[in-house]
CSV table of C-alpha atoms in Angstrom, one decimal:
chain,number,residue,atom,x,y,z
A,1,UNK,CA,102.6,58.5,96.5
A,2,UNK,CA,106.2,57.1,95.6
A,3,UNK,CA,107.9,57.2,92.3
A,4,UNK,CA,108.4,53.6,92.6
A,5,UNK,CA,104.9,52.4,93.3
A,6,UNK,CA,103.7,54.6,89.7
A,7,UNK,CA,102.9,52.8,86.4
A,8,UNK,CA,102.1,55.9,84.5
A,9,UNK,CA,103.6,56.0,81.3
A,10,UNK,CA,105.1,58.8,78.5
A,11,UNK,CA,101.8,57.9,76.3
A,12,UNK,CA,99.8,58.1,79.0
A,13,UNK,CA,101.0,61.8,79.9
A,14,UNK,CA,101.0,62.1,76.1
A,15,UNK,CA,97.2,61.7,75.9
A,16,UNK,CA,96.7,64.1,79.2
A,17,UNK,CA,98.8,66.9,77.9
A,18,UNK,CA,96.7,67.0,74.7
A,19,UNK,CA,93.4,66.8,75.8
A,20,UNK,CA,94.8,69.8,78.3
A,21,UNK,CA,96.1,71.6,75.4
A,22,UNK,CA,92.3,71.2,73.4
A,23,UNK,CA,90.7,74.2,72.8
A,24,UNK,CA,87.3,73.9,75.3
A,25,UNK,CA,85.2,75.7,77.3
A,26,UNK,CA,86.4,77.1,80.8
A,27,UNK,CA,84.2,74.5,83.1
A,28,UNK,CA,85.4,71.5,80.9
A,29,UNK,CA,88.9,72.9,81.6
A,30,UNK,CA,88.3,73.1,85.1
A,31,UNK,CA,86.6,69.3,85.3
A,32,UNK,CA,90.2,68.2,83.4
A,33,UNK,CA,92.2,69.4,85.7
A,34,UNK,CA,90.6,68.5,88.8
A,35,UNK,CA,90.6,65.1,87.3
A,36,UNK,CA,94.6,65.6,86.6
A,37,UNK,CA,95.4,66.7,89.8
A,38,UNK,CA,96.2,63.8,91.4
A,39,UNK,CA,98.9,62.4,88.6
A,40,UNK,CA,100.0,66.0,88.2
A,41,UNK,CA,103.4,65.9,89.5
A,42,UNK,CA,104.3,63.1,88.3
A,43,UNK,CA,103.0,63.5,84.9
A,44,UNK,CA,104.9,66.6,84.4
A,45,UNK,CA,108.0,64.6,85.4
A,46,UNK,CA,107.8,62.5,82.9
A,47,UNK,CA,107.3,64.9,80.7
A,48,UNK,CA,110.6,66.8,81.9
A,49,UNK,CA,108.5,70.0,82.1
A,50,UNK,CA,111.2,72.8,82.9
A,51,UNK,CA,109.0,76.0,83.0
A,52,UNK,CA,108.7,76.5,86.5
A,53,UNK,CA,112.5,75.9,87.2
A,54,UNK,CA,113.2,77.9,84.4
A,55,UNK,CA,110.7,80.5,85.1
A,56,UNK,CA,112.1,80.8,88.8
A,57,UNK,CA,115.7,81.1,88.1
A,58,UNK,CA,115.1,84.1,85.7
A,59,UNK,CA,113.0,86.1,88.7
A,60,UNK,CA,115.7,84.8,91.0
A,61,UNK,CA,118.3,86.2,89.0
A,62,UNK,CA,116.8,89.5,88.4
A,63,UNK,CA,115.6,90.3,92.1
A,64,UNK,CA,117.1,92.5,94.0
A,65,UNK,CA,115.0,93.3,97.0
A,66,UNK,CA,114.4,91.5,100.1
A,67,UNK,CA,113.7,88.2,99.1
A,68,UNK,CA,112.5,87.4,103.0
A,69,UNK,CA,110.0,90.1,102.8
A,70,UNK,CA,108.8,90.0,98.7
A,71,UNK,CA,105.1,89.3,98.2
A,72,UNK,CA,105.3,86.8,95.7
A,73,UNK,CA,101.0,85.8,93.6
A,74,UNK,CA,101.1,82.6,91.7
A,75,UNK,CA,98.8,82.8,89.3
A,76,UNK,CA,97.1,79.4,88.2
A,77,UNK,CA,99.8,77.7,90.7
A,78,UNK,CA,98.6,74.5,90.8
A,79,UNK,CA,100.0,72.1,92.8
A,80,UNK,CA,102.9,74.8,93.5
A,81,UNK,CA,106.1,73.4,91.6
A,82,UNK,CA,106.6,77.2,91.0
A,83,UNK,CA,106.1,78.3,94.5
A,84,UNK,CA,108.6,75.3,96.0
A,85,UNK,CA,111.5,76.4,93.6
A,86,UNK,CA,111.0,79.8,94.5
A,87,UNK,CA,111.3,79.4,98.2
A,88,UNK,CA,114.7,77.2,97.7
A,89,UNK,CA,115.9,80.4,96.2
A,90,UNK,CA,115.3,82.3,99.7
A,91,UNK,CA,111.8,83.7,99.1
A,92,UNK,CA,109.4,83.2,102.1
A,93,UNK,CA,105.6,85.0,100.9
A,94,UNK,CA,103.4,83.2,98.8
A,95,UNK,CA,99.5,83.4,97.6
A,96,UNK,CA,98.1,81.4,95.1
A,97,UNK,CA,95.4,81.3,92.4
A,98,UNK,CA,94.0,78.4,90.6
A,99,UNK,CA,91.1,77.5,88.8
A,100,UNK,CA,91.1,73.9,89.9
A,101,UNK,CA,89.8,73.0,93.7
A,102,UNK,CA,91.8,69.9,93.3
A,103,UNK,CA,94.9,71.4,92.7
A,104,UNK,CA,94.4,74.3,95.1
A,105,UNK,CA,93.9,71.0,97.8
A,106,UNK,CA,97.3,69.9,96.6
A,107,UNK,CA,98.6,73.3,97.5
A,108,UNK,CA,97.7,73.4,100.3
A,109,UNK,CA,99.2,70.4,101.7
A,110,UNK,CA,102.6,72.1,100.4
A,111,UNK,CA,102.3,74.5,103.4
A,112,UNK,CA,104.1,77.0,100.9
A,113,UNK,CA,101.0,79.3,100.5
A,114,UNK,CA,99.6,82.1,103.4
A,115,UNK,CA,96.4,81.8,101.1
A,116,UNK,CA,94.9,80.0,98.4
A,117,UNK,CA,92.3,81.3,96.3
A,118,UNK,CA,89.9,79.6,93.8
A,119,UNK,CA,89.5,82.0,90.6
A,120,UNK,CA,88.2,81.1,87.1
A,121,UNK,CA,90.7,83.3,85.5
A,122,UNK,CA,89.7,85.1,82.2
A,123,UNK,CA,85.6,84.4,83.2
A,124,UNK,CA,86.3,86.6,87.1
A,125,UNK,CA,88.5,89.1,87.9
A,126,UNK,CA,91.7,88.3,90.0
A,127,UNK,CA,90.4,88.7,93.4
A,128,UNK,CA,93.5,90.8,95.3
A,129,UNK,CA,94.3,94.5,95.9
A,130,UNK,CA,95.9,96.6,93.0
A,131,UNK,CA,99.7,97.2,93.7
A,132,UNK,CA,100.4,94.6,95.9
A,133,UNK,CA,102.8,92.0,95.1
A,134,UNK,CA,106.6,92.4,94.4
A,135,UNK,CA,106.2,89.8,92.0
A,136,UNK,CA,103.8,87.7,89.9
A,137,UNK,CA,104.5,85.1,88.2
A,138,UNK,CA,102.3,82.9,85.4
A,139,UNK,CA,103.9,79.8,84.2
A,140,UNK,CA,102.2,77.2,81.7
A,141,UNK,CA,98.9,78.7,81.5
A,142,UNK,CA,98.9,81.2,78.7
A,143,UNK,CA,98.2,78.9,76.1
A,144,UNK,CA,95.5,78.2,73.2
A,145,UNK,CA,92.7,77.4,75.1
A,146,UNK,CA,94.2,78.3,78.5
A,147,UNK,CA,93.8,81.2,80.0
A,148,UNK,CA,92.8,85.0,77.6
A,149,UNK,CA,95.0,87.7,77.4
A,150,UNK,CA,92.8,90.0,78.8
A,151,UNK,CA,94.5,88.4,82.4
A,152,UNK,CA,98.0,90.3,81.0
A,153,UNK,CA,96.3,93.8,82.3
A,154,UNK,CA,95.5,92.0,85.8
A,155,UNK,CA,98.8,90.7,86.3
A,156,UNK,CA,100.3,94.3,85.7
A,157,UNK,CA,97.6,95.5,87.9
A,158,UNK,CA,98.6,93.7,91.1
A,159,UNK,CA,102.3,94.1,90.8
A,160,UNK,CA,103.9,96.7,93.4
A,161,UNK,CA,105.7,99.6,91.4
A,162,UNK,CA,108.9,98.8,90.2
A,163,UNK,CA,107.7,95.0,91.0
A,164,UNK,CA,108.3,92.1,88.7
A,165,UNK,CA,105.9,90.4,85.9
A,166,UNK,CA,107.1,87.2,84.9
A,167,UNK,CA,105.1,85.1,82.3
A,168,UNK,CA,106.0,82.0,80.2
A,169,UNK,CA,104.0,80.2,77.4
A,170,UNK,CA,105.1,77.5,75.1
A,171,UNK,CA,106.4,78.3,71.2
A,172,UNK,CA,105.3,75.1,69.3
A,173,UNK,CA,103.1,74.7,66.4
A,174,UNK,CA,99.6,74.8,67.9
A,175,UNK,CA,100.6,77.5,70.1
A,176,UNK,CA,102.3,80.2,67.8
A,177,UNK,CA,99.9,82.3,67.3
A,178,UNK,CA,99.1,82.9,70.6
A,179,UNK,CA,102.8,83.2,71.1
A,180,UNK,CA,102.7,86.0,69.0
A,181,UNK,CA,99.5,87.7,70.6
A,182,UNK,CA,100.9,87.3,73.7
A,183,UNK,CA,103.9,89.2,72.4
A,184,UNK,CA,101.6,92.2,70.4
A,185,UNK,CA,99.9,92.5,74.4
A,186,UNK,CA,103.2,92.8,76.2
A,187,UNK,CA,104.6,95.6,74.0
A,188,UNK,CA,101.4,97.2,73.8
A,189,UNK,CA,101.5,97.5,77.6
A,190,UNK,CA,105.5,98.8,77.1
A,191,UNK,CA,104.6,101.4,74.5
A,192,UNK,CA,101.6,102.6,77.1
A,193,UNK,CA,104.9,102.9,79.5
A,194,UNK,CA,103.0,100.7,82.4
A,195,UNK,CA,106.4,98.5,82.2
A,196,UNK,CA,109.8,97.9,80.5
A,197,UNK,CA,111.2,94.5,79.4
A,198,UNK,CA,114.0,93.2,81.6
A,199,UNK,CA,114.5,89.8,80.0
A,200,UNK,CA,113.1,87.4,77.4
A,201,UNK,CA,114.2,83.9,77.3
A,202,UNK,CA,113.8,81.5,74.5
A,203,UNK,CA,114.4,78.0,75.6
A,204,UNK,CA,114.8,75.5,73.6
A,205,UNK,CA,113.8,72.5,75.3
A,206,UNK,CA,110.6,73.3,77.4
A,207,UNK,CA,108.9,70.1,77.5
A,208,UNK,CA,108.9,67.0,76.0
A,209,UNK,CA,106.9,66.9,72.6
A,210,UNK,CA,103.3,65.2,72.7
A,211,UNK,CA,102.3,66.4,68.8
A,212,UNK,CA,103.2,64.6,65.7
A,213,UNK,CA,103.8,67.9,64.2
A,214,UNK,CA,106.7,68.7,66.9
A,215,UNK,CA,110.0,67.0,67.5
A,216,UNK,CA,111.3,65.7,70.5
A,217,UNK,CA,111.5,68.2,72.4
A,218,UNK,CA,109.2,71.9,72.2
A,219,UNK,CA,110.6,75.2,72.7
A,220,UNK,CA,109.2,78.0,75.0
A,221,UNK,CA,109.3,81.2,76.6
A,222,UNK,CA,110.0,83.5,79.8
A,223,UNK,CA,109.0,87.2,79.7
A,224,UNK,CA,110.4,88.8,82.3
A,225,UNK,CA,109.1,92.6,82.7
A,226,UNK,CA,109.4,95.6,85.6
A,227,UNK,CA,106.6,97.5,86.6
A,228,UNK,CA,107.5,101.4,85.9
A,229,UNK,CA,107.3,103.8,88.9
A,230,UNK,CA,104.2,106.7,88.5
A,231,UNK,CA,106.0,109.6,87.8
A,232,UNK,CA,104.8,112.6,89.6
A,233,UNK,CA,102.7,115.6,87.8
């Protein structure tokens, strides 16, 4: 559907993005965004949400194998705004995993993916084969109420050696303490030596603010970390 022909407004989006950032169970989650999929694109538009540009450009800049041939999972892709600026930047090899069935439609109809794969994630295991991906990449869904930090591990787990983690959450008010745990779960994972920190980004203006308690615009952030190679015994 066109731009043009839309009549959604910021205070609509307003009231979307804070019901999606309520703290509920997983299946309510799931009936939101199934419900949210069709004004998805749109919404986040209007709500100038930058993460998956953002998120891109820092695994863009840091990548230096073959982009044609990288194995790239997108976890909780949605409708694939992360895959689409990924593929601009020259890579071709993308799977996808989403909670929603409405979203993973949307996908679909991008052509962008080889496969698409429904997974609750934090409630079932992420269905693919340890050591597989050159990169993986989670953008917007490790928030309060999101998606549990117990999916960190996974994400390390499917990553090739010397592959690429990429994860981004959102540094506002109602989201700082996670922030924060996100950040204990990282280093905990860099201490244990399964992977080294290549960047972190703070950005300033992530998305446009929805909360009273925030100003115009909220800030967020890109972890960017490289799977260490097993050393021999």
């Amino acid at each position: 559907s066109g731009m043009a022909t839309s009549s959604r407004t910021f205070s609509d989006v307003r009231n979307v993005i804070l019901s999606a950032h309520k703290n509920t169970g997983a299946q309510d989650k799931v009936g939101f965004y199934d419900t949210w999929a069709e004004n998805y694109e749109q919404d986040v538009a209007l709500l100038d949400y930058r993460a998956p540009l953002l998120a891109a450009e820092c695994v863009s800049s840091f990548f230096k194998g073959d982009r044609e041939k990288a194995a790239v999972l997108d976890v909780a892709c949605g409708t694939g705004l992360v895959s689409a600026h990924l593929k601009k930047m020259g890579f071709r090899h993308f799977v996808g995993i989403d909670g929603s069935l409405k979203m993973l439609e949307l996908a679909k109809k991008t052509g962008l993916y080889q496969q698409l794969t429904l997974c609750l994630l934090g409630q079932e295991e992420i269905p693919v084969k340890s050591e597989t991906y050159d990169i993986v990449i989670i953008v917007g869904a490790l928030s309060v109420g999101q998606v549990p930090l117990t999916v960190i591990r996974e994400l390390w787990d499917a990553t090739k050696p010397g592959g690429y983690v990429c994860m981004t959450t959102r540094g506002n008010t109602d989201n700082q303490e996670y922030k924060a745990e996100l950040e204990q779960m990282i280093r905990a994972l860099e201490e244990e030596q399964k992977w080294s920190r290549v960047t972190v980004v703070e950005v300033e203006e992530w998305e446009k603010a929805v909360s009273e308690q925030d100003s115009k615009y909220i800030p967020g952030a890109i972890y960017l970390y490289q799977k260490g190679f097993k050393c021999s015994p």
